[in-house]
CSV table of C-alpha atoms and ligand atoms in Angstrom, one decimal:
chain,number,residue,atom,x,y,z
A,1,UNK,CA,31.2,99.5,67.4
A,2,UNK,CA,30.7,102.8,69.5
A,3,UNK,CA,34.3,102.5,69.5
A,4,UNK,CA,34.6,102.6,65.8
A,5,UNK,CA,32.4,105.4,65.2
A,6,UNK,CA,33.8,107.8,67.4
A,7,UNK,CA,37.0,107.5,65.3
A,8,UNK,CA,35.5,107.5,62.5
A,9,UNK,CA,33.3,110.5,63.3
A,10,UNK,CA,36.5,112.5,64.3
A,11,UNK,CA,38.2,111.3,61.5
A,12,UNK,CA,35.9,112.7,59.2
A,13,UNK,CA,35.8,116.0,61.4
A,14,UNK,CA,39.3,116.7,60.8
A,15,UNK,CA,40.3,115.3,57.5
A,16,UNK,CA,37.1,117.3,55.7
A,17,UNK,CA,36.9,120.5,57.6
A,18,UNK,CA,36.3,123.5,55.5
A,19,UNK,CA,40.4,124.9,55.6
A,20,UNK,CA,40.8,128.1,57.1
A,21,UNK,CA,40.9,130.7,54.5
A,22,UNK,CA,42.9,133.7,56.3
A,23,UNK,CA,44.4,133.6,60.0
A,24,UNK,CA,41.1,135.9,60.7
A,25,UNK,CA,39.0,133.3,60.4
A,26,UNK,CA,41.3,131.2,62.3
A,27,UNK,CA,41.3,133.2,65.1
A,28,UNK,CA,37.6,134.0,65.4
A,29,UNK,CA,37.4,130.2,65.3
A,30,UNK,CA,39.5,129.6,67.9
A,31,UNK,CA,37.9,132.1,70.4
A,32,UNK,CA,34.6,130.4,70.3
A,33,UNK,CA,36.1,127.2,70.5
A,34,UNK,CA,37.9,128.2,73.8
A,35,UNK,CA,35.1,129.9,75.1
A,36,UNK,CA,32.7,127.4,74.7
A,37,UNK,CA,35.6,124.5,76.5
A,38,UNK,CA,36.3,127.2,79.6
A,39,UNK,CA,32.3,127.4,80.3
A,40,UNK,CA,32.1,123.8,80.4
A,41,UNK,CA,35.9,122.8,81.7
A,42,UNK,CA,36.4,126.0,84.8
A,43,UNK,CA,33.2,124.5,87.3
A,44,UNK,CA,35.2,121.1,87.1
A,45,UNK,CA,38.4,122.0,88.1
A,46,UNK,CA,38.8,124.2,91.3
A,47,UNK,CA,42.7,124.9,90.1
A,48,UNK,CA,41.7,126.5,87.2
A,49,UNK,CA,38.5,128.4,88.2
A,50,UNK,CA,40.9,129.9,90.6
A,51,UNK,CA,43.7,131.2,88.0
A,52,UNK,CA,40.5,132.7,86.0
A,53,UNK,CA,38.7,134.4,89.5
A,54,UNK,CA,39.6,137.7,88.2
A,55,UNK,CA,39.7,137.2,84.2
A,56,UNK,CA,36.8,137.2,82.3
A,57,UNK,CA,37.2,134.4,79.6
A,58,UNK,CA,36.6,136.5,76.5
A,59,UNK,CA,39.9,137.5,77.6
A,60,UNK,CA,41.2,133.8,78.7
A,61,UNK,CA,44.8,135.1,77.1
A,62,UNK,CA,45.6,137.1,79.8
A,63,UNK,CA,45.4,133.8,82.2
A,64,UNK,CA,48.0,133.5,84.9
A,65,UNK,CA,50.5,130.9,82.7
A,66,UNK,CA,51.3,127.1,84.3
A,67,UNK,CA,54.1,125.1,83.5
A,68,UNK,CA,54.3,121.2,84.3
A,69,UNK,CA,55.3,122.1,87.9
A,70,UNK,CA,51.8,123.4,88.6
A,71,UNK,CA,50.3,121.2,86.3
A,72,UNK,CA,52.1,118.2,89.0
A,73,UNK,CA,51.4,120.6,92.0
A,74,UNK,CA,47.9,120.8,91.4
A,75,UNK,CA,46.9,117.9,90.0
A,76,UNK,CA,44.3,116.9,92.2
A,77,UNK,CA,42.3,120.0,92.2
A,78,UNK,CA,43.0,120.6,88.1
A,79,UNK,CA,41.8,117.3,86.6
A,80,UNK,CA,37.9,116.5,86.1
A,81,UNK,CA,37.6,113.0,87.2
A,82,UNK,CA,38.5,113.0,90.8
A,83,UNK,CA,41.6,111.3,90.5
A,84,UNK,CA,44.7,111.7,93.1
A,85,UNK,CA,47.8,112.3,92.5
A,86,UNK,CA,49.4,109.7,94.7
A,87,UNK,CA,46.2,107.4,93.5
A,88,UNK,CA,47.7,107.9,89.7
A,89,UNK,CA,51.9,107.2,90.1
A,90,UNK,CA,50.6,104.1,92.2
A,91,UNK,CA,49.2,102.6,89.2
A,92,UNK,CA,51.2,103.9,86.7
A,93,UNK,CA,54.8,102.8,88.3
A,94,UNK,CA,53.0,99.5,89.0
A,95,UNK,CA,52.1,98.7,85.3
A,96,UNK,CA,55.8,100.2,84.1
A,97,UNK,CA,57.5,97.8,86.2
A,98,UNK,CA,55.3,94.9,84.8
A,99,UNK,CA,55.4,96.1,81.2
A,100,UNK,CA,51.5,96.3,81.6
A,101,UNK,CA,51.1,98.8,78.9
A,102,UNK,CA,47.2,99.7,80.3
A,103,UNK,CA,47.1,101.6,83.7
A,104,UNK,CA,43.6,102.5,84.3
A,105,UNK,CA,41.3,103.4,86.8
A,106,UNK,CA,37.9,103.9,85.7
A,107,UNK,CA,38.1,104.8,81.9
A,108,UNK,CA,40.5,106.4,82.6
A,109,UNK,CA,44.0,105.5,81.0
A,110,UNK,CA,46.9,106.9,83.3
A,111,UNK,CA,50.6,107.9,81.7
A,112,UNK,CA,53.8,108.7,82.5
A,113,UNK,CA,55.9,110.8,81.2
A,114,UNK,CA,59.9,109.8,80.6
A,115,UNK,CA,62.0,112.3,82.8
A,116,UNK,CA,64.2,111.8,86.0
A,117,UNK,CA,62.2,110.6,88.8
A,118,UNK,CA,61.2,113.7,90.6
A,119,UNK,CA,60.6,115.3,87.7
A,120,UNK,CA,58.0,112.6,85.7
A,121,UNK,CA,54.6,113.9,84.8
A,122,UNK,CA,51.6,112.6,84.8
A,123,UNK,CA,48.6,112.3,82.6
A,124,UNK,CA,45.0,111.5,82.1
A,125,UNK,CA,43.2,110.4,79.3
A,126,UNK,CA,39.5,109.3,79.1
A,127,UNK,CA,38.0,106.4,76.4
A,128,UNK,CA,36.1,109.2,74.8
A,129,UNK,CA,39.6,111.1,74.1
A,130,UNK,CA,41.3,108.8,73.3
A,131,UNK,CA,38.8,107.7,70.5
A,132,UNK,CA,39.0,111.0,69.7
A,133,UNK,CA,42.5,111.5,69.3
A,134,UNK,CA,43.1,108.4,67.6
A,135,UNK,CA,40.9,110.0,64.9
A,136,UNK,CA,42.6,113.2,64.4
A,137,UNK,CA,46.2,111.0,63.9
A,138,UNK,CA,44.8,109.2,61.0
A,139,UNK,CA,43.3,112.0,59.5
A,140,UNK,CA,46.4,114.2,59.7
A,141,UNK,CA,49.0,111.1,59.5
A,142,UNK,CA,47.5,108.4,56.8
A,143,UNK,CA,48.6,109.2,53.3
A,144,UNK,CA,45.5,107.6,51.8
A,145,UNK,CA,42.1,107.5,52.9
A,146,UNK,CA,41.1,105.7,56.2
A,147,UNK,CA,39.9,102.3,54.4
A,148,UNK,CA,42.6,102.1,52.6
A,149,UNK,CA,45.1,99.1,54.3
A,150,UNK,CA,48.1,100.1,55.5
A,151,UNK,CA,50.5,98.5,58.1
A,152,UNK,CA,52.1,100.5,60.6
A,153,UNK,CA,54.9,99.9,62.5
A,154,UNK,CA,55.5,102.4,65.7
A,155,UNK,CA,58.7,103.0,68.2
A,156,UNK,CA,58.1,104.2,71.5
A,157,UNK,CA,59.9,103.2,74.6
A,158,UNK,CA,56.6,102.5,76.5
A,159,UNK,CA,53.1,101.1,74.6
A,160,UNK,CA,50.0,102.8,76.0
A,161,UNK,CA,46.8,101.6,74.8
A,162,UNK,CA,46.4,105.0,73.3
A,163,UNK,CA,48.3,103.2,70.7
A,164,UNK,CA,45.9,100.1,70.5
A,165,UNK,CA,43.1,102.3,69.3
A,166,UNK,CA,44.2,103.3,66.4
A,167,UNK,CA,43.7,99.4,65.3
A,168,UNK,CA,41.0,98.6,63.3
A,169,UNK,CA,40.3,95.8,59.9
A,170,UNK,CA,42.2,97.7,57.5
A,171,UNK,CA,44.4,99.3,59.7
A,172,UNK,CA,47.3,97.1,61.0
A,173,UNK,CA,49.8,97.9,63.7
A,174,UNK,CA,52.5,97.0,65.3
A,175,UNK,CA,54.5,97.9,68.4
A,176,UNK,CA,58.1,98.0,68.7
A,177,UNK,CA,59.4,98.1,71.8
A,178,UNK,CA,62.2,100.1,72.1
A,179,UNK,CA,63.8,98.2,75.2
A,180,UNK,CA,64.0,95.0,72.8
A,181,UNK,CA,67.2,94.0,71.2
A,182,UNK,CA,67.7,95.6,67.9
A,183,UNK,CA,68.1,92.5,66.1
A,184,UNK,CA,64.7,91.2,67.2
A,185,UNK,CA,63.3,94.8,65.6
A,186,UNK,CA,64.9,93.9,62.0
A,187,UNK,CA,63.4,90.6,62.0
A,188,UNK,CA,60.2,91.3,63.0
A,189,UNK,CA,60.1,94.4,60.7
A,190,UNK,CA,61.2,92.2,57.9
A,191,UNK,CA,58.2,89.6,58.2
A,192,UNK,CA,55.7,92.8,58.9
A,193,UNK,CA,56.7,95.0,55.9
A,194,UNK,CA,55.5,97.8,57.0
A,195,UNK,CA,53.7,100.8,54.9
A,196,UNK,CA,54.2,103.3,57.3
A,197,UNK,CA,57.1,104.0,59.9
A,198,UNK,CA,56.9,105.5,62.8
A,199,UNK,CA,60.4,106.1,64.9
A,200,UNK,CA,62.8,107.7,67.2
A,201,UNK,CA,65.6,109.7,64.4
A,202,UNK,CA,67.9,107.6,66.0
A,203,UNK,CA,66.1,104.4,65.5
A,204,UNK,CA,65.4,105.5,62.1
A,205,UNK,CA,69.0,106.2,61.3
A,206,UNK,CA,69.9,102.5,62.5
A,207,UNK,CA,67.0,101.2,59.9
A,208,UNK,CA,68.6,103.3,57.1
A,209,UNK,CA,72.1,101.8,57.9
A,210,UNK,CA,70.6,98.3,58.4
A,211,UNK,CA,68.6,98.6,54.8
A,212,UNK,CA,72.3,99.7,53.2
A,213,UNK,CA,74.2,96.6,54.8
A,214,UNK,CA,71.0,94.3,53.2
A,215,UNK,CA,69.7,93.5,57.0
A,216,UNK,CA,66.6,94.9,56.3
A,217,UNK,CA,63.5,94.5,53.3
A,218,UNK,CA,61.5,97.0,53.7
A,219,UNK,CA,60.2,99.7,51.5
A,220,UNK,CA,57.2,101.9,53.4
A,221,UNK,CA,55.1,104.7,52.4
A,222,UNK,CA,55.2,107.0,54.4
A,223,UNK,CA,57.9,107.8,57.2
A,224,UNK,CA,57.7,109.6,60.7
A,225,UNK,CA,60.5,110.8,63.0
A,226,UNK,CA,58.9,111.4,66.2
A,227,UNK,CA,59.5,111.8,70.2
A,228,UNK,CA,63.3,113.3,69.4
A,229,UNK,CA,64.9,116.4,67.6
A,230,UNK,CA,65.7,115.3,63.7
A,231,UNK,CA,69.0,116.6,63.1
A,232,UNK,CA,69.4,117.9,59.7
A,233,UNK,CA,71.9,115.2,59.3
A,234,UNK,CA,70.2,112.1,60.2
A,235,UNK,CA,67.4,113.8,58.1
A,236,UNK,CA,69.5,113.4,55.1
A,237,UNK,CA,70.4,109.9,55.4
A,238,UNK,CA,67.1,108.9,56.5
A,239,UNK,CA,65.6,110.4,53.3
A,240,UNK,CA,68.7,109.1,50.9
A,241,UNK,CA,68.0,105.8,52.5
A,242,UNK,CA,64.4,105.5,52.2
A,243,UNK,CA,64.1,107.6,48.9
A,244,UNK,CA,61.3,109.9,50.7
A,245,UNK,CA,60.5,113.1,52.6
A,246,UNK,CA,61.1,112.5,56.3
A,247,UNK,CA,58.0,113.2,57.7
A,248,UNK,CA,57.6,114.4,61.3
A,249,UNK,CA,55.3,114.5,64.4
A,250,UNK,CA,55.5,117.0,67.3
A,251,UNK,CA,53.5,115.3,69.7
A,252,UNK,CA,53.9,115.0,73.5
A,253,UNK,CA,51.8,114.4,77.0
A,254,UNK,CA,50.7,118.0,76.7
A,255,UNK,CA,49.1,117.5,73.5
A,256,UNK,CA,49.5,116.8,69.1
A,257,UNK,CA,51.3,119.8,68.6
A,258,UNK,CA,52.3,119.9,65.1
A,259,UNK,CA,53.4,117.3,61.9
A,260,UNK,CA,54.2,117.7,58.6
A,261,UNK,CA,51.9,118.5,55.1
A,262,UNK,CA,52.4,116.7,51.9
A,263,UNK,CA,55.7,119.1,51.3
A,264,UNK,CA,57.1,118.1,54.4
A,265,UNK,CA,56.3,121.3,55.9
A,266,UNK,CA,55.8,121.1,59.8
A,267,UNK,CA,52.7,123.1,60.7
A,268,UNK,CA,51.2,123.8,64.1
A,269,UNK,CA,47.8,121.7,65.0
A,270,UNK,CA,45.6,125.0,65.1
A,271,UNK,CA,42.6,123.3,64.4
A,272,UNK,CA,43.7,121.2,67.6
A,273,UNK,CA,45.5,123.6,69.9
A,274,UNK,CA,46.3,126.9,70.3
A,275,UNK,CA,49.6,127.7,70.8
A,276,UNK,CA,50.8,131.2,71.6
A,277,UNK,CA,54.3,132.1,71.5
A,278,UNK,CA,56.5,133.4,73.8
A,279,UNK,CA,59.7,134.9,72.1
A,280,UNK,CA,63.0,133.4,73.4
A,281,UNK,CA,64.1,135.6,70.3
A,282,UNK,CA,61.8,137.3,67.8
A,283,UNK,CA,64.4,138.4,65.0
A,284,UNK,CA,65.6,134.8,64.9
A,285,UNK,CA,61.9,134.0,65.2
A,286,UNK,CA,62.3,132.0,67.9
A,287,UNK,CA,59.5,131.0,70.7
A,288,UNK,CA,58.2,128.1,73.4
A,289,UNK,CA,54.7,127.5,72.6
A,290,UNK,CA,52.0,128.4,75.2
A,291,UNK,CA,49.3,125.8,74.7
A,292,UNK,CA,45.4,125.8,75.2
A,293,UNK,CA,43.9,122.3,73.8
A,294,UNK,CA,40.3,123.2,73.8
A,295,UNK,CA,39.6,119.4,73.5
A,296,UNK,CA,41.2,118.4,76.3
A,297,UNK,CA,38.9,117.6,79.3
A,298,UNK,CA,40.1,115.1,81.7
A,299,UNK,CA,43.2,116.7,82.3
A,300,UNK,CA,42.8,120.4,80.9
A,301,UNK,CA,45.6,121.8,79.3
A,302,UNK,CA,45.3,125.6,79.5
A,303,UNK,CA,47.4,128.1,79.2
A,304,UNK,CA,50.6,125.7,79.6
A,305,UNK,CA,54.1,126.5,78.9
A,306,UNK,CA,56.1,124.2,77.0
A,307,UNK,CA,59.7,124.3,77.9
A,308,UNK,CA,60.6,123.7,74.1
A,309,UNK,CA,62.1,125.5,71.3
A,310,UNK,CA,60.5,126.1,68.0
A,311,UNK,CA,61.0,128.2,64.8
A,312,UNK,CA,58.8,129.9,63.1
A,313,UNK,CA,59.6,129.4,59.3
A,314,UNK,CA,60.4,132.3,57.0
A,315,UNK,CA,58.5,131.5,54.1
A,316,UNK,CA,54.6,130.5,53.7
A,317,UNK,CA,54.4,126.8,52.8
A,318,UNK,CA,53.4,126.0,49.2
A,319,UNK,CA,50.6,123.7,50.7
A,320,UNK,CA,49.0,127.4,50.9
A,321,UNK,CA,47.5,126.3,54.8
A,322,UNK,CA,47.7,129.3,57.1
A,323,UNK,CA,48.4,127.6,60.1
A,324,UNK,CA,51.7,128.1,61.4
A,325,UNK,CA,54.7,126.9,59.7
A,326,UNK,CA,57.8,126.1,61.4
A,327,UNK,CA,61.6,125.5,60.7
A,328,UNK,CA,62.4,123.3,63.0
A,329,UNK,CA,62.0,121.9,66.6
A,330,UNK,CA,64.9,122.8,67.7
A,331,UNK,CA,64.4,121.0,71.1
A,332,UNK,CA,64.7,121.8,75.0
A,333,UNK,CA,65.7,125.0,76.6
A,334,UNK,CA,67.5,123.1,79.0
A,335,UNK,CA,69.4,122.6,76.2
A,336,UNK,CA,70.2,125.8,75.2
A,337,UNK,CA,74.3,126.4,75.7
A,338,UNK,CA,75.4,129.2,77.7
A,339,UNK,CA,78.7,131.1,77.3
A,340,UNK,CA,80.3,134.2,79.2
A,341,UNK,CA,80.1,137.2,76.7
A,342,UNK,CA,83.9,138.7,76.2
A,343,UNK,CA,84.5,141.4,78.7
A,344,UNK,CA,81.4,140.4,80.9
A,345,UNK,CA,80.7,137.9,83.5
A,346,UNK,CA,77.5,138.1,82.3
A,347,UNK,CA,76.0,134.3,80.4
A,348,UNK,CA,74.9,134.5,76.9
A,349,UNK,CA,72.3,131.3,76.3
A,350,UNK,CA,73.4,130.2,73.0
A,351,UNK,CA,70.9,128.3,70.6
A,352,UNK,CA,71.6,124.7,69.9
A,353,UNK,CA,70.7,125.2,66.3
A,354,UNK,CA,73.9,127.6,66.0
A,355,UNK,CA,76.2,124.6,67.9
A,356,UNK,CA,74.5,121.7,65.0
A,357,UNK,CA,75.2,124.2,62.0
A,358,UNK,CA,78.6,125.3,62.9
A,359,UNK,CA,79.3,121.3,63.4
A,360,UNK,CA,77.6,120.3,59.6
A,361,UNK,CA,78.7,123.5,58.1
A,362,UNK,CA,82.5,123.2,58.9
A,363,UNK,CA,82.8,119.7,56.8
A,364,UNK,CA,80.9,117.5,54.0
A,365,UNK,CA,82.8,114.1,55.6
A,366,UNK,CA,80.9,114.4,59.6
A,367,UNK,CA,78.3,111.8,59.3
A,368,UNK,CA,77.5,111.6,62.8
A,369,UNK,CA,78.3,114.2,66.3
A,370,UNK,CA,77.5,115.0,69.7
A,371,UNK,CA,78.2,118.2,71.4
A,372,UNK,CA,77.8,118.3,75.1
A,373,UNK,CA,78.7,121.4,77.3
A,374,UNK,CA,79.9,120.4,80.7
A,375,UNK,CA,80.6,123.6,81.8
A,376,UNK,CA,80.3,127.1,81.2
A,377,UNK,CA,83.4,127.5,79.7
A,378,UNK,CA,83.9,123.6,78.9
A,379,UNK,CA,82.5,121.7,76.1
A,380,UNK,CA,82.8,117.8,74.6
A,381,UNK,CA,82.5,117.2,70.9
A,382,UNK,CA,82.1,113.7,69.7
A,383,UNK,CA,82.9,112.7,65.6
A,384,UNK,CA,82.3,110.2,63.5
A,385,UNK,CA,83.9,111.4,59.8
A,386,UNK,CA,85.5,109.6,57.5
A,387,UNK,CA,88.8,111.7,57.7
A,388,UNK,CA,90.4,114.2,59.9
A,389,UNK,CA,87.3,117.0,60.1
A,390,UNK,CA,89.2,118.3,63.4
A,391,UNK,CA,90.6,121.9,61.7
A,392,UNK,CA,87.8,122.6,60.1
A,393,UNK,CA,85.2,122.5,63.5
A,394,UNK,CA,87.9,124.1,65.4
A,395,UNK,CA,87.6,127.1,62.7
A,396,UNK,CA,84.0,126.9,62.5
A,397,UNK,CA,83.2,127.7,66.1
A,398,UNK,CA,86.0,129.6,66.7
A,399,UNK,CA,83.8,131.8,63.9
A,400,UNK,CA,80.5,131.4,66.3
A,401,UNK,CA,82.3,132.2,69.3
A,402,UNK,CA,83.4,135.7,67.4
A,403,UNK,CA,80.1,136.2,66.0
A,404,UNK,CA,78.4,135.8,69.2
A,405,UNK,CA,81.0,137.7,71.2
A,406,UNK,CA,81.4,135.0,73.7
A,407,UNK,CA,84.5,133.8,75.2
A,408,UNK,CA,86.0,130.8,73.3
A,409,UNK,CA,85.3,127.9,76.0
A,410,UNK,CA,87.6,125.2,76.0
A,411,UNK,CA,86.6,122.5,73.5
A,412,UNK,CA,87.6,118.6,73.8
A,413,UNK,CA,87.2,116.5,70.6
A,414,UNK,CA,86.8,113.2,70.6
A,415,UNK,CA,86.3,110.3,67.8
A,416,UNK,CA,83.3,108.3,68.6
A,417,UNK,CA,81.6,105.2,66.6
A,418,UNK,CA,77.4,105.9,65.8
A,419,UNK,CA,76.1,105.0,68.2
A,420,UNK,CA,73.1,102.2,68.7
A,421,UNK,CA,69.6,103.9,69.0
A,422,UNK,CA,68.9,103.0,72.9
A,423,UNK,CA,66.5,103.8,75.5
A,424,UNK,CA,67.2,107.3,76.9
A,425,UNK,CA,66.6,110.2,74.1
A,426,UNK,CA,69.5,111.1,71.8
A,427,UNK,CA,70.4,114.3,71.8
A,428,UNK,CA,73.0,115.6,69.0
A,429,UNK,CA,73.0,119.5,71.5
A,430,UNK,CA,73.1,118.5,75.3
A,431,UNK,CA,73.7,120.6,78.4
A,432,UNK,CA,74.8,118.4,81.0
A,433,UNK,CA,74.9,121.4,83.8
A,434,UNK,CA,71.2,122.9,84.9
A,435,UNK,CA,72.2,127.3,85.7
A,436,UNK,CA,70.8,126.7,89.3
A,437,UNK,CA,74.1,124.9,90.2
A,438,UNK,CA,76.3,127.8,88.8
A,439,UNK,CA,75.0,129.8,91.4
A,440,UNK,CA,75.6,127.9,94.4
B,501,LIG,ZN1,52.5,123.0,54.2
């Protein structure tokens, strides 16, 4: 019953706040709200009380930045709760191998993070913010009001009882395990009709092509890309398929970043979070967010860079909110290409939103790619078109390769088939080299 009415209460919190009426008032808003978290959060956590021992916290935006390294390096002395790191993998590896979706210790939920084994993060959750957040996704998520009854059907590739919470009478949901065989998924979709849908682009893709080939009844409400770039063409057979807006969820370990208004609009969770920017390019408006969740108390997130790439959106969004609009996630900098500029041995880091356009732009018939750069001056592109769409690419980035004064890398094209949503993330942009083995 507590349960309940935590939800509820946050619920109600978020859904009916008084909207911002100028980025002003935002920002005053904000300060207090951080202010008031650091005077409560910084005599918990040693870590942190040690990157402010010289900054007064009216000016807690000057704060020495952390990035997931530190954040694993210091876990022990930055969380609240007394918890060890080695205490923490220990019970989350154990409950990943049995498919125990519930690692606690305490009240304390532990996850994981998906990454390559040295490099998986960890992170903390109590009850209380868990309740919490659970709220503040139905209230920024549900189309209708919270007792209104709606099914929802959610991807991930590991369950969490974060999930489980967001249960409740009128409220039904239902995990999908992405690890089960996609024909077991179209079944039991097809008996739980969902209202809302909530999936990997890549397993929503698979849905659309299942609906066309008559595997799959279903007709929901509402639907959510999450956990992997949406590629402007999945996006557009997704939304042909489905007859809807594809909506979209920036969420991760490190906090609920951003998701779409009624118009489909991504904004930035500033009633949440705040995220400052660091320009990777400010003309083309692009930045990786620095976050500060000033609800966040188990695990604080302060001052945390994200190693992402987002873009700021041109236009105001005709919902008329002032928070943040963006363009697009455009997805890791480790993704980001990088090509030797002509007449230099210098490396120019390319965007992977210029390698998906010149892909889409250069023919109508591509209905599916992958572009992966192996090398420097060495990159892979998969196709799947319905006729030859080869002279055309080869035109297209010959163009980017002029316009960005790079030397033209040597380009292998290959047909491929689409390819089944699976397990490990799809990326449409890959780098498959990291620039610390260039320069051994
Ligand atoms: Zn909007």
């Amino acid at each position: 019953m507590r349960d309940r009415w935590t939800i509820l209460k946050n619920y109600l919190n978020v859904r009916f706040r008084k909207s911002f009426k100028s980025r002003d008032q935002l920002d005053q808003w904000q300060q207090a709200q951080v202010k008031k978290f650091l005077q409560t959060i910084l005599p918990k956590s040693s870590f942190y009380q040690k990157q402010f021992e010289s900054i007064d916290i009216s000016h807690w935006q000057r704060a020495p930045i952390i990035e997931k390294t530190e954040m694993m390096e210091h876990f022990d002395q930055l969380n609240t709760v007394g918890i060890s790191k080695e205490q923490a993998f220990e019970v989350a590896l154990k409950a990943e191998q049995s498919r125990n979706f519930s690692p606690k210790i305490g009240d304390i939920t532990i996850g994981l993070s998906s990454g390559t084994s040295g490099n998986r993060g960890l992170f903390l959750v109590s009850d209380e913010e868990r309740l919490r957040w659970a709220g503040t996704v139905l209230a920024k998520l549900l189309p209708g009001p919270i007792w209104q009854k709606e099914r929802i059907a959610f991807f991930l590739r590991a369950n969490s009882n974060l999930y489980g919470s967001v249960k409740s009478s009128t409220i039904q949901f239902s995990y999908f395990d992405l690890l089960d065989p996609l024909e077991k998924h179209l079944e039991k979709l097809n008996q739980f009709r969902p209202t809302i849908l909530t999936a990997p682009p890549s397993m929503l893709r698979f849905l659309a092509e299942a609906i066309q080939q008559n595997k799959l009844n279903i007709a929901p409400e509402k639907v959510i890309s999450v956990a992997e770039v949406l590629d402007p063409l999945d996006e557009a057979f997704i939304t042909k398929i489905f007859e809807q807006k594809v909506h979209q969820v920036y969420q991760c370990t490190e906090g609920f970043l951003a998701c779409t208004c009624e118009h489909g609009t991504l904004h930035l969770n500033e009633d949440l979070v705040v995220i400052q920017k660091e320009y990777l390019d400010e003309s083309l408006k692009k930045f990786s967010p620095i976050i500060t969740d000033f609800n966040r108390t188990s695990q604080p997130i302060i001052r945390y860079r994200l190693n992402d790439i987002l873009t700021e959106r041109a236009q105001t969004c005709p919902c008329g909110s002032i928070m943040t609009a963006l363009e697009s996630i455009e997805g890791r900098c480790d993704d980001l290409f990088y090509l030797k500029l002509s007449n230099s041995d210098e490396l120019q880091p390319v965007f992977p939103d210029f390698i998906r356009r010149a892909v889409i732009g250069s023919s109508e018939e591509i209905d599916a790619y992958r572009v992966q750069q192996l090398a420097p001056d060495k990159i892979k592109v998969f196709v799947k078109a319905s006729e030859d769409v080869m002279p055309g690419l080869k035109e297209s980035f010959s163009n980017l390769w002029k316009r960005l004064n790079c030397e033209p890398p040597q380009i292998e094209y290959e047909r491929m088939d689409l390819e089944k949503p699976q397990a490990k993330k799809l990326k449409r942009v890959e780098r498959c080299f990291s620039l610390e083995d260039l320069s051994i």
